[in-house]
Amino acid sequence: MKKIASIVSIILLISGCQENTKKTATSIGETIKTYTIEQMMDNEAIRGGSFSPDKSKMLLSSNRSGIFNMYTIATTGGELKPITQSDSSSVYSISYFPDDERMLFRMDGNGDEIFHIYLRDIDGSLKDLTPAKGARASFKGWAADKNSFFYSSNKRDKRYTDLYEMDTKTFTPKLIYQNNDGYFLGNLSKDKKYLSLVKPINTNDNDLYLYGMKDKSLTKINSTQSSNTPQDFDPDGKSLYYTSDDGNEFAQLMKYDIAAKTSEKIMTKSWDIVGLSFTDSGKYKVIYVNEDAKNAIEIIATASGKHIKLPTLKGMNVSNVNFSADETLMSFYAGGSHTPSNLYVYDLATATKTQLTNVLNAEIQPQDLVHAQVIRYPSFDGLEIPAIYYKPHQASATNKVPALVWVHGGPGGQSRQNFSPLIQYLTNHGYAVLAVNNRGSSGYGKSFFQMDDRNHGDKDLKDCVAGKDWLAKQVEIDAEKIGIIGGSYGGYMTMAALTFTPEEFDVGVNIYGVTNWIRTLRSIPAWWEAQKEALYLELGDPNSADSVRLRKISPLFHTDKVTKPLLVLQGAQDPRVLQVESDEIVAGVRNNGVPVEYVLFDDEGHGFVKKENQIKAYSEILKFLETHLKGDKSID
């Protein structure tokens, strides 16, 4: 939720056949193919990218088997080689070992978010390195001498995350920082002298601290109330780089001198600087900027300050990069709203790039997919709302199409210019989609970010209604057929729209959305303890008088107002939005005599990651829309 508890968006990609492909004529005479759900979801999702010690291979995860498993691929190109064959829980690669081809990966229990760190040894055997039952573990990086790695875990106290060091000879963990005060862990300097810590104030602001590992000193770095995020220590351990919006609408890059205890501004952009990291020896520093809902990356030679030119690919955006240990090779992902991201390797000495993957289903013609357009529209009070618009190829003034307002997760998330197979599937079948970044979304300045505080279900909802009004004015849109769709917070906004503005939208699709804020805030996972009070400040304390307002904005208590058809999708293992949320909203709306469809997955959590389930979920969405929004009674 919001910056301090942002929900990492899960890329949903999935599998196909061609027999049912149709051709549709557009208004200008060209034809596009209409793809089945199996075809559209048979794109491959690739994650990660760790170089082997000899740089001959990369370790990554792919969902080509139906769920994520671990694979290797040669850095010169070729076929993916499967390393794990899980058929239940997804496997996410972490890293090769620095000096041999042992591997680290993480896995949870069917979406319950209780991740453990596992070892795959040279002989192929697997071992759970963090076996404590019910405890979450997260990899925090390799030690400078490469003989150990760091990880966080809440095994000591489910509420708080401690820092451990794992020796890679004996695999014996050692507690090196005990977190008794609800800090978020930042990073550790290479010399292991300092640890950065974050203390939430609210979901907009947090304090940044430097902790001395030997003397246990604690130094507050920021001097004013602002949002501060640690990024990386200088390779020599003398400075900490961090981002802060102190005195600025957007996060700036700052450098804290540890000895002098002073901060200086290093870089300012007209967008949020969201990341900085040094390569292994510190030869390069990589800076990420959230530029109008997509990543802009700068690579700078640390010694000279010279900018290293990124590879260019026509029509695609480089979204993230990673370097080999000797800093001679760089891997990167490149894609766009119209194409899933592929993995490449770039040789810095020769300036040559090699494409390692080709994840778009060969049965799909790239020209049939839609390039998103960033637009802005005025809300009810004149505030400019940014949004990402997907216009179907077949849409025109003479061939008007139905439309959907898409709401991201959060609160405080952001719809970005990334590939979404679900959105492309919907646009391919003739639905326009407007992904709104309503007030409270990240990426547009701290004033905009704070505008939804204790306004949920009110002004943020009015922004969504204004998005519907913008759609209705477009000549290619059928103004009488506009629905709303979203997951998590976006699912809440869907239910809020159907409940509190029942005549505005024609249908709603609620994907694991909050419907009872009182219960959700009381049942947040134990490991969210550090930001619980911050969430209460933004949304309201369910154990106080705030519960009156929370009940007022919770759709579950007002189902009698819902008059439009509803589809609900939910994962039974979801630790954030419990299954009971969806069970009860479905029962309540059905009692109101409104058409309701409910799809429950026993083996999914907060986000559907198994291809079989994604295909089922997205086909049900289209079927629902064809029946209740477009008006067709059957689909091919």
C-alpha positions as a printed Julia matrix, in Angstrom:
636×3 Matrix{Float64}:
   0.0     0.0     0.0
   1.35    3.36   -1.12
   5.11    3.91   -1.34
   6.03    2.3     1.95
   4.15   -0.89    1.24
   3.9    -0.96   -2.51
   2.62   -4.18   -3.95
   5.02   -5.37   -6.52
   3.01   -5.81   -9.62
   2.96   -9.42  -10.95
   3.46   -9.8   -14.72
   0.69  -12.07  -16.0
   1.63  -13.81  -19.24
   0.37  -17.18  -20.66
  -0.56  -20.39  -23.96
  -2.06  -21.07  -27.35
  -3.46  -22.51  -30.58
  -4.37  -21.02  -33.92
  -7.4   -22.86  -35.19
  -9.9   -20.37  -33.77
  -8.11  -17.24  -34.96
 -10.45  -14.81  -36.69
  -9.82  -11.82  -38.93
 -11.55   -8.5   -38.36
 -11.67   -5.65  -40.86
 -10.73   -2.23  -39.51
 -12.2     1.07  -40.62
  -9.3     1.69  -43.0
  -9.57   -1.63  -44.74
  -6.74   -3.55  -43.13
  -7.46   -6.72  -41.21
  -6.3    -7.82  -37.79
  -6.44  -11.25  -36.29
  -8.57  -11.9   -33.24
  -6.79  -14.34  -30.97
  -8.03  -16.96  -28.56
  -7.22  -16.67  -24.88
  -4.81  -19.61  -25.25
  -2.91  -17.84  -28.01
  -2.76  -14.49  -26.25
  -1.61  -16.08  -23.02
   1.02  -18.25  -24.7
   3.53  -15.47  -24.4
   6.37  -16.37  -22.1
   7.13  -14.38  -18.95
  10.84  -14.09  -18.11
  12.22  -12.83  -14.79
  15.65  -12.35  -13.29
  19.04  -12.7   -14.94
  22.13  -13.69  -12.98
  25.42  -14.28  -14.8
  27.29  -17.51  -14.13
  30.83  -17.01  -12.74
  32.37  -17.62  -16.18
  29.71  -15.45  -17.91
  28.77  -18.3   -20.24
  25.21  -18.62  -18.96
  22.41  -16.68  -17.29
  20.05  -17.93  -14.6
  16.43  -16.83  -14.89
  12.82  -17.85  -14.32
  10.19  -18.54  -16.97
   6.55  -19.59  -16.85
   6.76  -21.66  -20.05
   5.88  -24.83  -18.08
   2.64  -23.32  -16.82
   4.16  -21.89  -13.65
   7.49  -20.21  -13.01
  10.48  -22.54  -12.97
  14.21  -21.93  -13.09
  16.2   -22.13  -16.34
  19.61  -21.31  -17.75
  20.47  -19.92  -21.17
  23.82  -19.34  -22.87
  24.88  -15.7   -23.1
  25.51  -16.29  -26.81
  21.89  -17.35  -27.27
  20.15  -20.68  -27.69
  17.46  -22.66  -25.94
  16.41  -22.4   -22.31
  17.58  -25.36  -20.24
  15.17  -26.34  -17.42
  16.71  -26.54  -13.95
  13.62  -27.1   -11.79
  10.37  -28.88  -12.63
   7.91  -27.68  -10.01
   4.28  -28.32  -10.87
   2.74  -26.54   -7.88
   4.56  -23.55   -6.36
   6.39  -21.15   -8.64
  10.2   -21.07   -8.49
  11.95  -17.69   -8.77
  15.68  -17.57   -9.42
  17.87  -15.39   -7.2
  21.51  -15.87   -8.11
  24.35  -18.09   -9.14
  26.97  -18.45   -6.43
  29.86  -16.06   -7.1
  32.52  -18.73   -7.67
  30.65  -21.84   -8.79
  27.4   -22.9   -10.41
  25.37  -23.56   -7.31
  22.14  -21.57   -7.36
  19.83  -19.77   -4.98
  16.09  -19.5    -5.59
  12.95  -18.64   -3.66
   9.56  -20.29   -3.47
   6.38  -19.82   -1.44
   3.31  -21.99   -0.91
   0.93  -21.38   -3.82
   0.81  -17.63   -3.35
   0.8   -17.4     0.47
   3.84  -15.06    0.29
   5.76  -17.11    2.89
   8.91  -17.24    0.79
  11.87  -19.46    1.67
  15.37  -19.37    0.18
  16.55  -22.63   -1.38
  19.89  -23.99   -2.55
  20.29  -26.02   -5.72
  23.63  -27.78   -5.4
  25.94  -28.83   -8.24
  24.54  -32.37   -8.11
  20.99  -31.06   -8.58
  19.89  -31.65   -4.98
  17.68  -29.02   -3.35
  17.8   -27.72    0.22
  15.6   -25.25    2.11
  18.11  -22.87    3.73
  15.44  -21.0     5.72
  13.1   -23.76    6.89
  11.49  -21.99    9.85
   7.76  -22.68    9.57
   5.63  -19.63    8.82
   8.64  -17.32    8.47
   9.38  -15.23    5.37
  12.91  -14.92    4.04
  14.26  -12.44    1.5
  17.7   -12.38   -0.15
  19.65   -9.18    0.65
  22.86   -9.65   -1.34
  26.29  -11.27   -1.29
  29.05  -10.31    1.11
  32.07   -8.56   -0.4
  34.28  -11.64    0.12
  31.62  -13.84   -1.55
  31.81  -16.37    1.3
  28.37  -15.54    2.68
  25.12  -13.85    1.8
  22.65  -11.76    3.74
  18.95  -12.34    4.1
  16.06  -11.01    6.13
  13.64  -13.13    8.11
  10.84  -12.72   10.63
  11.4   -16.16   12.2
  12.27  -14.66   15.62
   9.16  -12.47   15.76
   6.55  -12.66   13.01
   5.98   -8.91   13.29
   9.56   -7.78   12.68
  12.23   -8.54   10.08
  15.78   -9.24   11.3
  18.99   -9.41    9.27
  21.02  -12.63    9.04
  24.3   -13.66    7.45
  24.5   -17.16    5.95
  27.91  -18.79    5.69
  28.08  -20.7     2.39
  30.41  -23.42    3.64
  28.32  -24.61    6.58
  25.04  -22.88    5.71
  24.75  -21.78    9.3
  22.85  -18.5     9.73
  23.99  -15.8    12.13
  21.72  -13.04   13.43
  23.57   -9.78   12.8
  20.79   -7.23   13.39
  17.83   -7.77   15.68
  14.98   -5.48   14.72
  13.0    -4.67   17.86
  11.56   -1.34   16.74
   9.72   -2.0    13.49
  12.23   -0.66   10.98
  12.37   -1.58    7.33
  15.79   -2.94    6.48
  17.78   -1.04    3.89
  21.18   -2.27    2.75
  24.5    -3.1     4.39
  27.76   -1.42    3.42
  30.4    -3.66    1.82
  32.61   -3.42    4.9
  29.61   -4.45    7.05
  30.04   -1.38    9.25
  26.72    0.32    8.52
  23.13   -0.65    7.87
  20.47    1.71    6.53
  17.06    1.59    8.2
  13.7     3.18    7.43
  11.02    4.1     9.95
   7.55    4.83    8.56
   5.82    7.98    9.75
   2.83    7.65    7.47
   2.36    6.21    3.99
   3.76    9.42    2.5
   6.76   10.07    4.75
   9.44    8.07    6.53
  12.68    8.69    8.4
  16.03    7.34    7.25
  18.62    6.12    9.76
  22.19    4.9     9.68
  22.93    2.1    12.15
  26.48    1.36   13.29
  26.89   -2.41   13.36
  29.72   -2.34   15.91
  28.78    0.45   18.29
  25.01    0.08   17.71
  24.7     3.83   17.13
  21.65    5.17   15.35
  21.88    8.39   13.33
  18.89   10.05   11.72
  19.81   11.29    8.25
  16.84   13.41    7.13
  16.19   16.69    8.94
  12.6    17.31    7.83
   9.5    15.18    7.49
   9.7    13.74    3.98
   9.88   10.5     2.05
  13.39    9.03    2.19
  14.56    5.76    0.66
  18.07    4.24    0.95
  19.61    3.18   -2.35
  23.25    2.04   -2.08
  26.5     2.68   -0.25
  29.56    3.94   -2.06
  31.89    1.0    -2.73
  34.32    2.49   -0.17
  31.56    2.63    2.45
  32.1     6.34    3.15
  28.76    7.57    1.81
  25.16    6.43    1.52
  23.1     7.38   -1.52
  19.39    7.85   -0.94
  16.37    9.46   -2.56
  14.27   12.13   -0.87
  11.42   14.48   -1.78
  12.51   16.97    0.89
  11.75   20.42   -0.55
  10.66   18.97   -3.88
   7.59   17.42   -5.46
   9.71   14.55   -6.79
  12.31   12.27   -5.24
  15.85   13.59   -5.73
  19.14   11.73   -5.43
  21.05   12.58   -2.28
  24.46   11.59   -0.9
  25.12   11.35    2.84
  28.74   11.7     4.03
  29.0     9.32    6.99
  32.02   10.97    8.65
  30.84   14.56    8.18
  27.17   13.68    8.83
  26.09   15.94    5.99
  23.88   15.46    2.94
  24.21   16.96   -0.52
  21.95   16.88   -3.54
  23.43   14.87   -6.41
  20.67   14.84   -9.03
  17.21   16.29   -9.57
  14.74   15.33  -12.27
  11.21   16.43  -13.18
  10.14   12.88  -12.25
  10.88   10.59   -9.31
  14.37    9.12   -9.16
  13.45    5.66   -7.9
  16.72    3.78   -7.78
  20.51    3.86   -7.72
  22.95    0.97   -7.49
  26.65    0.45   -8.0
  28.08   -2.42  -10.01
  30.21   -4.97   -8.2
  33.47   -3.02   -8.0
  31.77    0.35   -8.3
  32.89    1.01  -11.86
  29.39    2.06  -12.89
  26.35    3.43  -11.14
  22.89    2.82  -12.53
  20.09    5.33  -11.96
  16.38    4.65  -12.56
  13.79    7.39  -13.12
  10.01    6.84  -13.2
   9.38    8.95  -16.28
   5.66    9.26  -17.02
   4.94    5.63  -16.05
   8.0     3.99  -17.64
  11.61    3.49  -16.62
  14.32    5.82  -17.88
  17.81    4.51  -17.11
  21.13    6.3   -16.85
  24.44    4.44  -16.57
  27.37    6.57  -15.41
  31.06    5.68  -15.23
  31.84    6.43  -11.59
  35.39    7.69  -12.1
  34.81    9.97  -15.09
  31.14   10.82  -14.74
  30.67    9.89  -18.39
  27.25    8.57  -19.4
  27.28    5.14  -21.03
  24.93    4.95  -23.98
  22.22    2.31  -23.65
  21.42   -0.01  -26.55
  18.44    1.13  -28.59
  15.64   -1.03  -29.94
  13.0     0.52  -32.18
   9.68    1.02  -30.43
  10.87   -0.56  -27.17
  11.98    0.69  -23.8
  14.89   -0.69  -21.75
  13.33   -1.35  -18.36
  16.17   -2.69  -16.19
  19.81   -3.74  -16.41
  22.27   -6.02  -14.59
  26.05   -6.38  -14.85
  28.4    -9.34  -14.74
  30.82   -9.46  -11.79
  33.71   -8.21  -13.95
  31.48   -5.46  -15.39
  32.19   -6.34  -19.03
  28.71   -7.67  -19.87
  25.33   -6.12  -19.17
  22.0    -7.88  -19.39
  18.86   -5.87  -19.97
  15.14   -6.25  -20.59
  13.41   -4.37  -23.39
   9.73   -4.27  -24.28
   6.74   -1.98  -24.3
   3.0    -1.7   -23.89
   2.62   -3.58  -27.2
   5.13   -6.37  -26.62
   6.35   -8.45  -23.68
   9.94   -7.85  -22.58
  12.82   -9.93  -23.91
  16.2   -10.5   -22.26
  19.37   -9.3   -24.0
  23.11   -9.34  -23.29
  25.25   -6.35  -24.23
  29.04   -6.41  -24.56
  30.27   -3.01  -23.39
  33.64   -3.3   -25.15
  32.25   -4.11  -28.59
  28.83   -2.42  -28.2
  27.12   -5.55  -29.52
  23.84   -6.87  -28.23
  22.51  -10.42  -28.29
  18.82  -11.24  -27.9
  18.47  -14.29  -25.66
  14.71  -14.79  -25.63
  11.75  -14.37  -27.96
   8.75  -14.44  -25.66
   5.93  -13.32  -27.99
   3.88  -16.28  -29.18
   4.88  -16.96  -32.8
   1.19  -17.23  -33.74
   0.62  -13.58  -32.81
   1.42  -10.93  -35.38
   3.0    -7.9   -33.63
   0.97   -5.44  -35.7
  -2.24   -6.83  -34.17
  -1.21   -5.64  -30.7
  -1.95   -2.12  -29.48
   0.53    0.63  -28.61
  -0.7     2.48  -25.53
  -1.01    6.26  -25.54
  -0.4     8.42  -22.46
  -3.25   10.92  -22.12
  -4.46   13.35  -19.46
  -7.97   14.43  -18.64
  -9.58   16.87  -16.17
 -11.32   15.47  -13.1
 -14.39   16.88  -11.34
 -12.35   19.64   -9.67
 -10.12   20.45  -12.63
  -7.21   18.3   -11.43
  -5.33   16.75  -14.36
  -5.39   12.95  -14.21
  -2.77   10.94  -16.15
  -3.88    7.73  -17.82
  -2.76    5.15  -20.35
  -5.15    4.55  -23.24
  -5.39    1.34  -25.27
  -7.5     1.91  -28.38
  -8.5    -1.21  -30.37
  -7.42   -1.24  -34.0
 -11.0    -1.86  -35.08
 -12.4     1.14  -33.17
 -13.59    4.15  -35.15
 -16.38    6.68  -35.39
 -18.28    4.25  -37.58
 -17.41    1.2   -35.48
 -17.84    2.28  -31.88
 -16.56   -0.11  -29.21
 -17.3    -0.71  -25.52
 -14.71    0.44  -23.0
 -13.33   -0.23  -19.53
 -11.81    2.0   -16.88
  -8.87    0.04  -15.43
  -7.76    0.84  -11.84
  -4.35   -0.25  -10.53
  -3.54   -1.81   -7.15
  -2.37    0.06   -4.08
  -3.54    2.49   -2.86
  -0.54    4.36   -4.19
   0.28    2.09   -7.12
   0.64    3.18  -10.72
  -0.54    1.92  -14.08
   2.62    1.81  -16.2
   3.52    1.54  -19.88
   4.18   -2.2   -19.62
   2.81   -5.14  -21.53
  -0.39   -6.61  -20.09
  -1.66   -9.76  -21.8
  -5.1    -9.26  -20.27
  -5.4    -5.71  -21.59
  -4.12   -6.77  -25.01
  -6.6    -9.67  -25.03
  -9.45   -7.29  -24.28
  -8.39   -4.7   -26.86
  -7.88   -7.46  -29.44
 -11.52   -8.41  -28.89
 -12.71   -4.87  -29.35
 -12.65   -3.29  -25.87
 -10.95    0.05  -25.31
  -9.13    0.29  -21.97
  -8.26    3.45  -20.04
  -5.8     2.67  -17.24
  -6.25    5.63  -14.9
  -3.72    6.95  -12.42
  -6.17    8.61  -10.08
  -5.09   10.98   -7.32
  -3.06    9.05   -4.77
  -1.08    7.25   -7.48
   2.69    7.29   -7.27
   4.94    8.87   -9.86
   3.34   12.3   -10.22
   4.69   14.23   -7.25
   4.07   14.05   -3.52
   1.13   16.48   -3.55
  -0.71   14.28   -6.04
   0.31   11.2    -4.06
  -1.22   12.5    -0.82
  -4.54   13.6    -2.31
  -6.38   10.36   -1.56
  -5.46   10.21    2.13
  -8.7     9.46    4.0
 -10.52   10.18    0.75
 -10.79    6.61   -0.53
 -14.08    5.9    -2.22
 -14.64    9.61   -2.72
 -12.27   11.8    -4.73
 -10.3     8.89   -6.15
 -13.6     7.37   -7.29
 -14.62   10.68   -8.86
 -11.36   10.58  -10.84
 -12.41    7.19  -12.2
 -15.85    8.5   -13.11
 -14.16   11.42  -14.89
 -12.13    8.82  -16.8
 -15.38    7.21  -17.88
 -16.65   10.63  -18.97
 -13.46   11.15  -21.04
 -14.01    7.79  -22.72
 -17.62    8.63  -23.47
 -16.5    11.71  -25.4
 -14.19    9.77  -27.74
 -15.76    9.24  -31.15
 -14.71    5.57  -31.23
 -16.4     4.68  -27.9
 -19.95    3.47  -27.33
 -20.83    5.76  -24.42
 -23.61    3.42  -23.29
 -21.2     0.51  -22.73
 -18.46    1.45  -20.26
 -17.43   -0.77  -17.34
 -14.8    -0.7   -14.61
 -12.16   -3.31  -13.71
  -9.3    -3.61  -11.23
  -7.39   -5.8    -8.81
  -6.69   -5.34   -5.07
  -7.23   -1.61   -4.49
  -8.5    -1.52   -8.07
 -10.98   -4.21   -7.07
 -12.08   -2.0    -4.2
 -12.57    0.9    -6.61
 -14.65   -1.37   -8.84
 -16.93   -2.24   -5.92
 -16.99    1.38   -4.72
 -18.05    2.48   -8.2
 -20.89   -0.06   -8.4
 -21.97    0.76   -4.85
 -21.58    4.51   -4.48
 -22.07    5.59   -8.11
 -24.41    2.79   -9.25
 -25.51    4.45  -12.48
 -22.09    5.46  -13.8
 -20.68    2.11  -14.96
 -22.49   -0.66  -16.79
 -20.56   -3.61  -15.3
 -17.78   -4.26  -12.8
 -14.92   -6.79  -12.64
 -13.51   -7.11   -9.12
 -10.2    -9.02   -8.95
  -9.43   -9.84   -5.27
 -10.62   -6.4    -4.17
 -11.08   -5.08   -0.65
 -14.76   -4.79    0.28
 -14.56   -4.44    4.08
 -11.82   -2.03    5.17
 -12.39   -2.73    8.86
 -11.62   -6.42    8.5
  -8.81   -5.91    5.99
  -6.97   -3.45    8.21
  -7.42   -5.66   11.25
  -6.18   -8.78    9.46
  -3.13   -7.46    7.61
  -0.27  -10.0     7.62
   1.94  -10.04   10.72
   4.98   -9.01    8.67
   3.3    -5.69    7.86
   3.61   -4.63   11.49
   6.25   -2.01   10.64
   3.85   -0.03    8.46
   0.58   -0.84   10.21
   0.35    2.48   12.03
   1.25    4.32    8.84
  -1.58    2.55    7.04
  -3.95    3.48    9.85
  -2.95    7.12    9.49
  -3.77    7.09    5.79
  -6.86    4.89    5.76
  -8.13    5.05    9.34
  -7.71    3.0    12.51
 -10.3     0.19   12.47
 -10.1    -0.05   16.27
 -11.1     3.57   16.85
 -13.82    6.01   15.89
 -12.42    5.79   12.37
 -14.32    2.54   12.04
 -17.5     4.57   11.4
 -15.97    6.14    8.28
 -14.36    2.85    7.23
 -17.74    1.15    7.4
 -19.23    3.96    5.35
 -16.71    3.5     2.51
 -16.76   -0.33    2.6
 -18.98   -1.68   -0.22
 -19.87   -4.82    1.74
 -22.24   -2.86    3.98
 -24.05   -1.23    1.06
 -24.69   -4.04   -1.4
 -28.35   -3.02   -1.66
 -27.17   -0.13   -3.87
 -25.54   -2.35   -6.5
 -27.63   -2.58   -9.67
 -25.13   -3.62  -12.37
 -23.68   -7.05  -13.22
 -20.57   -8.09  -11.3
 -17.74  -10.59  -11.81
 -15.48  -11.45   -8.84
 -12.17  -13.35   -9.02
 -10.26  -14.47   -5.91
  -7.34  -16.63   -4.77
  -7.99  -18.8    -1.7
  -4.38  -18.4    -0.47
  -4.43  -14.59   -0.59
  -2.88  -13.22    2.65
  -3.71   -9.58    1.85
  -7.33   -9.68    0.76
  -8.86  -12.72    2.41
 -11.21  -15.02    0.52
 -14.02  -14.08    2.89
 -13.94  -10.56    1.38
 -15.05  -11.93   -1.98
 -17.32  -14.62   -0.53
 -19.36  -12.02    1.33
 -19.58   -9.41   -1.41
 -20.79  -12.08   -3.83
 -23.45  -13.26   -1.38
 -24.54   -9.7    -0.62
 -24.93   -8.64   -4.25
 -26.67  -11.89   -5.18
 -29.19  -11.25   -2.42
 -29.83   -7.96   -4.14
 -30.96   -9.79   -7.27
 -28.07   -8.64   -9.44
 -26.25  -10.99  -11.87
 -23.03  -12.09  -10.15
 -20.36  -14.54  -11.3
 -17.63  -15.81   -8.98
 -14.34  -17.53   -9.91
 -12.26  -18.91   -7.02
  -8.81  -20.48   -7.35
  -7.73  -22.76   -4.52
  -4.03  -22.55   -5.44
  -3.53  -18.82   -5.98
  -2.75  -15.86   -3.77
  -2.73  -12.1    -4.36
  -2.2   -12.32   -8.11
  -2.74  -15.29  -10.4
   0.57  -16.75  -11.61
  -0.32  -20.2   -12.97
  -1.04  -20.22  -16.72
  -3.99  -22.57  -16.39
  -5.62  -20.26  -13.86
  -4.8   -17.13  -15.83
  -6.41  -18.6   -18.93
  -9.5   -19.52  -16.93
  -9.68  -16.12  -15.22
  -9.22  -14.02  -18.35
 -11.54  -16.11  -20.49
 -14.21  -15.68  -17.82
 -13.64  -11.91  -17.88
 -14.15  -11.73  -21.63
 -17.17  -14.04  -21.48
 -18.72  -11.87  -18.79
 -18.08   -8.68  -20.76
 -19.41  -10.14  -24.01
 -22.63  -11.07  -22.23
 -23.19   -8.13  -19.9
 -21.38   -5.2   -21.53
 -21.18   -5.82  -25.25
 -24.45   -7.69  -25.21
 -23.4   -10.8   -27.13
 -24.75  -14.06  -25.73
 -21.89  -16.24  -26.91
 -18.27  -15.95  -27.94
 -16.01  -18.1   -30.07
